[in-house]
Amino acid sequence: ATHLAQFRDNVVARQGTATLNAPELDAAYAGRAALPGQSSKSPSKSERAEGGTAASEASRLTSIKARGGIVMIRDSDRATATSLHYDAEAQRTSLAGPVNMTSGTDRRASSATAEIDHKADQITLEGSVVLYQGRNVLKGERLAVDRANGRARTGGGEGRHRAKTRH
C-alpha cells in the first residue's frame, strides 16, 4: 500500500549531511503505515537476530514533493527553487525555478530548471543558464555537469553560448 505524509509550515527534513527546508512537503512511501525509519511495532528478539520480517516489511520512501520555496543544503552545496520532486527509486531530483545553486565559495549557477541524477552524480540545468566560477562566466540554454569527473558541457544550439574568462 502507498501512504502519504503531509507536512506544513516551515518543514525541515534531514538525512545524513543533507537538509531540505520547505513551507510544504509531501512524502509518499510504500509498506506499513509508519514513516520510513520508524516502525509501527518493535521487532521481536528473534526478528532482530535474524534480520527478519520486521526489516522486510518496513516502509520505504518512494517520493518527496516540496513547494513554496525550497532550500536544499548538503555539505558546501546549496540549491534554492520554487519546488522540488524527488523520485527515490530513480534517485533523481527535479527542481523548478527559478533555480539557484552554489558549490563552495566560488561556483554558482542559475537556471529555470535543474535535474539531479544522484546515482550518476550529474546535474543538468536548463533555461537561461548562467554559470559563475570565480571570475569566469558561462551562459547558455543547457548545462550538463558530471560531478564525478569534474566536467561540464553546454548545449542549446549554435551561437547560443557565451563565455567570459578573466585572469
PDB file of C-alpha atoms in Angstrom:
ATOM      1  CA  ALA A   1       0.000   0.000   0.000  1.00  0.00           C
ATOM      2  CA  THR A   2       1.095   3.562  -0.691  1.00  0.00           C
ATOM      3  CA  HIS A   3       0.858   6.141   2.088  1.00  0.00           C
ATOM      4  CA  LEU A   4       1.211   9.917   2.053  1.00  0.00           C
ATOM      5  CA  ALA A   5       2.511  12.028   4.917  1.00  0.00           C
ATOM      6  CA  GLN A   6       1.860  15.757   4.575  1.00  0.00           C
ATOM      7  CA  PHE A   7       3.934  18.307   6.454  1.00  0.00           C
ATOM      8  CA  ARG A   8       3.101  22.020   6.564  1.00  0.00           C
ATOM      9  CA  ASP A   9       4.511  25.223   7.993  1.00  0.00           C
ATOM     10  CA  ASN A  10       8.304  25.523   7.789  1.00  0.00           C
ATOM     11  CA  VAL A  11       9.278  21.878   7.316  1.00  0.00           C
ATOM     12  CA  VAL A  12      12.884  20.780   7.942  1.00  0.00           C
ATOM     13  CA  ALA A  13      13.843  17.294   6.704  1.00  0.00           C
ATOM     14  CA  ARG A  14      17.323  15.823   7.318  1.00  0.00           C
ATOM     15  CA  GLN A  15      19.139  12.750   6.078  1.00  0.00           C
ATOM     16  CA  GLY A  16      22.854  12.340   6.686  1.00  0.00           C
ATOM     17  CA  THR A  17      24.547  15.628   5.736  1.00  0.00           C
ATOM     18  CA  ALA A  18      21.564  16.806   3.647  1.00  0.00           C
ATOM     19  CA  THR A  19      18.853  19.212   4.809  1.00  0.00           C
ATOM     20  CA  LEU A  20      15.691  20.249   2.962  1.00  0.00           C
ATOM     21  CA  ASN A  21      13.667  23.270   4.114  1.00  0.00           C
ATOM     22  CA  ALA A  22      10.247  23.984   2.622  1.00  0.00           C
ATOM     23  CA  PRO A  23       6.938  25.516   3.633  1.00  0.00           C
ATOM     24  CA  GLU A  24       5.147  22.350   2.422  1.00  0.00           C
ATOM     25  CA  LEU A  25       6.402  18.779   1.952  1.00  0.00           C
ATOM     26  CA  ASP A  26       4.563  15.603   0.954  1.00  0.00           C
ATOM     27  CA  ALA A  27       6.352  12.270   1.482  1.00  0.00           C
ATOM     28  CA  ALA A  28       4.977   9.171  -0.250  1.00  0.00           C
ATOM     29  CA  TYR A  29       6.050   5.771   0.976  1.00  0.00           C
ATOM     30  CA  ALA A  30       5.169   2.116   0.497  1.00  0.00           C
ATOM     31  CA  GLY A  31       4.859  -0.550   3.151  1.00  0.00           C
ATOM     32  CA  ARG A  32       3.474  -0.405   6.660  1.00  0.00           C
ATOM     33  CA  ALA A  33       1.628   2.624   7.929  1.00  0.00           C
ATOM     34  CA  ALA A  34       4.665   4.208   9.568  1.00  0.00           C
ATOM     35  CA  LEU A  35       7.079   6.806   8.304  1.00  0.00           C
ATOM     36  CA  PRO A  36      10.326   5.486   6.795  1.00  0.00           C
ATOM     37  CA  GLY A  37      12.884   4.947   9.529  1.00  0.00           C
ATOM     38  CA  GLN A  38      10.194   4.396  12.139  1.00  0.00           C
ATOM     39  CA  SER A  39       8.405   1.167  12.879  1.00  0.00           C
ATOM     40  CA  SER A  40       4.802   0.692  13.861  1.00  0.00           C
ATOM     41  CA  LYS A  41       5.877  -2.180  16.144  1.00  0.00           C
ATOM     42  CA  SER A  42       9.140  -3.169  17.762  1.00  0.00           C
ATOM     43  CA  PRO A  43      10.694  -6.277  16.211  1.00  0.00           C
ATOM     44  CA  SER A  44      10.910  -9.303  18.454  1.00  0.00           C
ATOM     45  CA  LYS A  45      14.287 -10.613  19.621  1.00  0.00           C
ATOM     46  CA  SER A  46      14.162 -13.400  17.027  1.00  0.00           C
ATOM     47  CA  GLU A  47      13.315 -10.936  14.228  1.00  0.00           C
ATOM     48  CA  ARG A  48      16.244  -8.704  15.264  1.00  0.00           C
ATOM     49  CA  ALA A  49      18.608 -11.676  15.428  1.00  0.00           C
ATOM     50  CA  GLU A  50      17.542 -12.967  12.014  1.00  0.00           C
ATOM     51  CA  GLY A  51      17.298  -9.511  10.455  1.00  0.00           C
ATOM     52  CA  GLY A  52      13.929 -10.996   9.557  1.00  0.00           C
ATOM     53  CA  THR A  53      10.427  -9.948   8.780  1.00  0.00           C
ATOM     54  CA  ALA A  54      10.359  -6.593  10.543  1.00  0.00           C
ATOM     55  CA  ALA A  55      13.028  -5.254   8.172  1.00  0.00           C
ATOM     56  CA  SER A  56      11.447  -6.752   5.055  1.00  0.00           C
ATOM     57  CA  GLU A  57       8.042  -5.255   5.958  1.00  0.00           C
ATOM     58  CA  ALA A  58       9.488  -1.822   6.768  1.00  0.00           C
ATOM     59  CA  SER A  59       8.171   1.182   4.907  1.00  0.00           C
ATOM     60  CA  ARG A  60      10.304   2.761   2.192  1.00  0.00           C
ATOM     61  CA  LEU A  61      10.246   6.263   0.801  1.00  0.00           C
ATOM     62  CA  THR A  62       9.037   6.452  -2.811  1.00  0.00           C
ATOM     63  CA  SER A  63       8.906  10.209  -3.424  1.00  0.00           C
ATOM     64  CA  ILE A  64       9.050  13.679  -1.919  1.00  0.00           C
ATOM     65  CA  LYS A  65       7.299  16.763  -3.261  1.00  0.00           C
ATOM     66  CA  ALA A  66       8.112  20.119  -1.702  1.00  0.00           C
ATOM     67  CA  ARG A  67       6.823  23.537  -2.686  1.00  0.00           C
ATOM     68  CA  GLY A  68       6.528  27.131  -1.645  1.00  0.00           C
ATOM     69  CA  GLY A  69      10.243  27.961  -1.973  1.00  0.00           C
ATOM     70  CA  ILE A  70      12.697  25.221  -1.068  1.00  0.00           C
ATOM     71  CA  VAL A  71      16.282  25.282   0.198  1.00  0.00           C
ATOM     72  CA  MET A  72      18.458  22.150  -0.125  1.00  0.00           C
ATOM     73  CA  ILE A  73      21.840  22.050   1.630  1.00  0.00           C
ATOM     74  CA  ARG A  74      24.405  19.263   1.523  1.00  0.00           C
ATOM     75  CA  ASP A  75      27.931  19.863   2.775  1.00  0.00           C
ATOM     76  CA  SER A  76      29.114  23.021   0.903  1.00  0.00           C
ATOM     77  CA  ASP A  77      26.409  22.745  -1.798  1.00  0.00           C
ATOM     78  CA  ARG A  78      23.188  24.752  -1.666  1.00  0.00           C
ATOM     79  CA  ALA A  79      20.187  24.934  -4.014  1.00  0.00           C
ATOM     80  CA  THR A  80      17.074  27.086  -3.914  1.00  0.00           C
ATOM     81  CA  ALA A  81      13.996  26.655  -6.106  1.00  0.00           C
ATOM     82  CA  THR A  82      10.253  27.164  -6.167  1.00  0.00           C
ATOM     83  CA  SER A  83       9.505  23.434  -5.993  1.00  0.00           C
ATOM     84  CA  LEU A  84      11.171  20.013  -5.779  1.00  0.00           C
ATOM     85  CA  HIS A  85      10.219  16.471  -6.739  1.00  0.00           C
ATOM     86  CA  TYR A  86      12.423  13.581  -5.574  1.00  0.00           C
ATOM     87  CA  ASP A  87      11.927  10.093  -7.059  1.00  0.00           C
ATOM     88  CA  ALA A  88      13.531   7.663  -4.589  1.00  0.00           C
ATOM     89  CA  GLU A  89      13.517   4.666  -6.945  1.00  0.00           C
ATOM     90  CA  ALA A  90      15.248   6.545  -9.785  1.00  0.00           C
ATOM     91  CA  GLN A  91      17.333   8.557  -7.303  1.00  0.00           C
ATOM     92  CA  ARG A  92      16.542  11.754  -9.222  1.00  0.00           C
ATOM     93  CA  THR A  93      15.568  15.221  -8.006  1.00  0.00           C
ATOM     94  CA  SER A  94      13.783  17.753 -10.230  1.00  0.00           C
ATOM     95  CA  LEU A  95      13.869  21.426  -9.289  1.00  0.00           C
ATOM     96  CA  ALA A  96      11.609  24.076 -10.842  1.00  0.00           C
ATOM     97  CA  GLY A  97      12.574  27.655 -10.545  1.00  0.00           C
ATOM     98  CA  PRO A  98      13.986  29.959 -10.728  1.00  0.00           C
ATOM     99  CA  VAL A  99      16.778  27.633  -9.551  1.00  0.00           C
ATOM    100  CA  ASN A 100      19.963  28.934  -7.902  1.00  0.00           C
ATOM    101  CA  MET A 101      22.793  26.588  -6.957  1.00  0.00           C
ATOM    102  CA  THR A 102      26.111  27.213  -5.204  1.00  0.00           C
ATOM    103  CA  SER A 103      29.032  24.906  -4.575  1.00  0.00           C
ATOM    104  CA  GLY A 104      31.871  26.005  -2.341  1.00  0.00           C
ATOM    105  CA  THR A 105      32.741  29.680  -2.276  1.00  0.00           C
ATOM    106  CA  ASP A 106      33.407  30.398  -5.963  1.00  0.00           C
ATOM    107  CA  ARG A 107      30.884  28.393  -8.036  1.00  0.00           C
ATOM    108  CA  ARG A 108      27.263  29.315  -8.604  1.00  0.00           C
ATOM    109  CA  ALA A 109      24.666  28.751 -11.294  1.00  0.00           C
ATOM    110  CA  SER A 110      21.140  29.848 -12.092  1.00  0.00           C
ATOM    111  CA  SER A 111      18.551  28.340 -14.444  1.00  0.00           C
ATOM    112  CA  ALA A 112      14.825  27.783 -14.958  1.00  0.00           C
ATOM    113  CA  THR A 113      15.008  24.071 -14.022  1.00  0.00           C
ATOM    114  CA  ALA A 114      17.516  21.518 -12.756  1.00  0.00           C
ATOM    115  CA  GLU A 115      17.626  17.707 -12.823  1.00  0.00           C
ATOM    116  CA  ILE A 116      19.931  15.961 -10.343  1.00  0.00           C
ATOM    117  CA  ASP A 117      20.810  12.314 -11.002  1.00  0.00           C
ATOM    118  CA  HIS A 118      22.149  11.172  -7.638  1.00  0.00           C
ATOM    119  CA  LYS A 119      23.306   7.721  -8.881  1.00  0.00           C
ATOM    120  CA  ALA A 120      25.359   9.143 -11.769  1.00  0.00           C
ATOM    121  CA  ASP A 121      26.361  12.264  -9.770  1.00  0.00           C
ATOM    122  CA  GLN A 122      25.221  14.508 -12.635  1.00  0.00           C
ATOM    123  CA  ILE A 123      23.264  17.768 -12.756  1.00  0.00           C
ATOM    124  CA  THR A 124      21.510  19.187 -15.831  1.00  0.00           C
ATOM    125  CA  LEU A 125      20.460  22.844 -15.782  1.00  0.00           C
ATOM    126  CA  GLU A 126      18.091  24.172 -18.451  1.00  0.00           C
ATOM    127  CA  GLY A 127      16.605  27.520 -19.387  1.00  0.00           C
ATOM    128  CA  SER A 128      18.668  30.730 -19.359  1.00  0.00           C
ATOM    129  CA  VAL A 129      21.607  29.072 -17.618  1.00  0.00           C
ATOM    130  CA  VAL A 130      24.321  31.284 -16.131  1.00  0.00           C
ATOM    131  CA  LEU A 131      27.362  29.642 -14.518  1.00  0.00           C
ATOM    132  CA  TYR A 132      29.916  31.598 -12.498  1.00  0.00           C
ATOM    133  CA  GLN A 133      33.198  30.067 -11.428  1.00  0.00           C
ATOM    134  CA  GLY A 134      35.462  32.594  -9.804  1.00  0.00           C
ATOM    135  CA  ARG A 135      35.563  35.491 -12.282  1.00  0.00           C
ATOM    136  CA  ASN A 136      34.571  33.323 -15.283  1.00  0.00           C
ATOM    137  CA  VAL A 137      31.011  33.407 -16.651  1.00  0.00           C
ATOM    138  CA  LEU A 138      29.338  30.890 -18.990  1.00  0.00           C
ATOM    139  CA  LYS A 139      25.830  31.419 -20.427  1.00  0.00           C
ATOM    140  CA  GLY A 140      23.661  29.066 -22.468  1.00  0.00           C
ATOM    141  CA  GLU A 141      20.311  27.283 -22.597  1.00  0.00           C
ATOM    142  CA  ARG A 142      21.566  23.962 -21.202  1.00  0.00           C
ATOM    143  CA  LEU A 143      24.447  22.910 -18.976  1.00  0.00           C
ATOM    144  CA  ALA A 144      25.254  19.310 -18.022  1.00  0.00           C
ATOM    145  CA  VAL A 145      27.668  18.848 -15.115  1.00  0.00           C
ATOM    146  CA  ASP A 146      29.319  15.489 -14.420  1.00  0.00           C
ATOM    147  CA  ARG A 147      30.362  15.961 -10.805  1.00  0.00           C
ATOM    148  CA  ALA A 148      32.135  12.595 -10.671  1.00  0.00           C
ATOM    149  CA  ASN A 149      34.833  13.709 -13.134  1.00  0.00           C
ATOM    150  CA  GLY A 150      34.510  17.496 -12.776  1.00  0.00           C
ATOM    151  CA  ARG A 151      33.379  18.157 -16.373  1.00  0.00           C
ATOM    152  CA  ALA A 152      30.686  20.487 -17.690  1.00  0.00           C
ATOM    153  CA  ARG A 153      29.104  20.541 -21.151  1.00  0.00           C
ATOM    154  CA  THR A 154      26.907  23.263 -22.641  1.00  0.00           C
ATOM    155  CA  GLY A 155      24.170  22.838 -25.236  1.00  0.00           C
ATOM    156  CA  GLY A 156      21.215  24.642 -26.707  1.00  0.00           C
ATOM    157  CA  GLY A 157      22.023  25.415 -30.326  1.00  0.00           C
ATOM    158  CA  GLU A 158      24.603  27.222 -32.397  1.00  0.00           C
ATOM    159  CA  GLY A 159      25.579  30.705 -31.306  1.00  0.00           C
ATOM    160  CA  ARG A 160      23.726  30.459 -28.020  1.00  0.00           C
ATOM    161  CA  HIS A 161      26.696  30.078 -25.667  1.00  0.00           C
ATOM    162  CA  ARG A 162      28.729  32.924 -24.322  1.00  0.00           C
ATOM    163  CA  ALA A 163      31.747  32.739 -22.108  1.00  0.00           C
ATOM    164  CA  LYS A 164      33.794  35.415 -20.399  1.00  0.00           C
ATOM    165  CA  THR A 165      37.034  34.475 -18.793  1.00  0.00           C
ATOM    166  CA  ARG A 166      39.057  36.857 -16.680  1.00  0.00           C
ATOM    167  CA  HIS A 167      42.556  36.208 -15.448  1.00  0.00           C
TER     168      HIS A 167
END
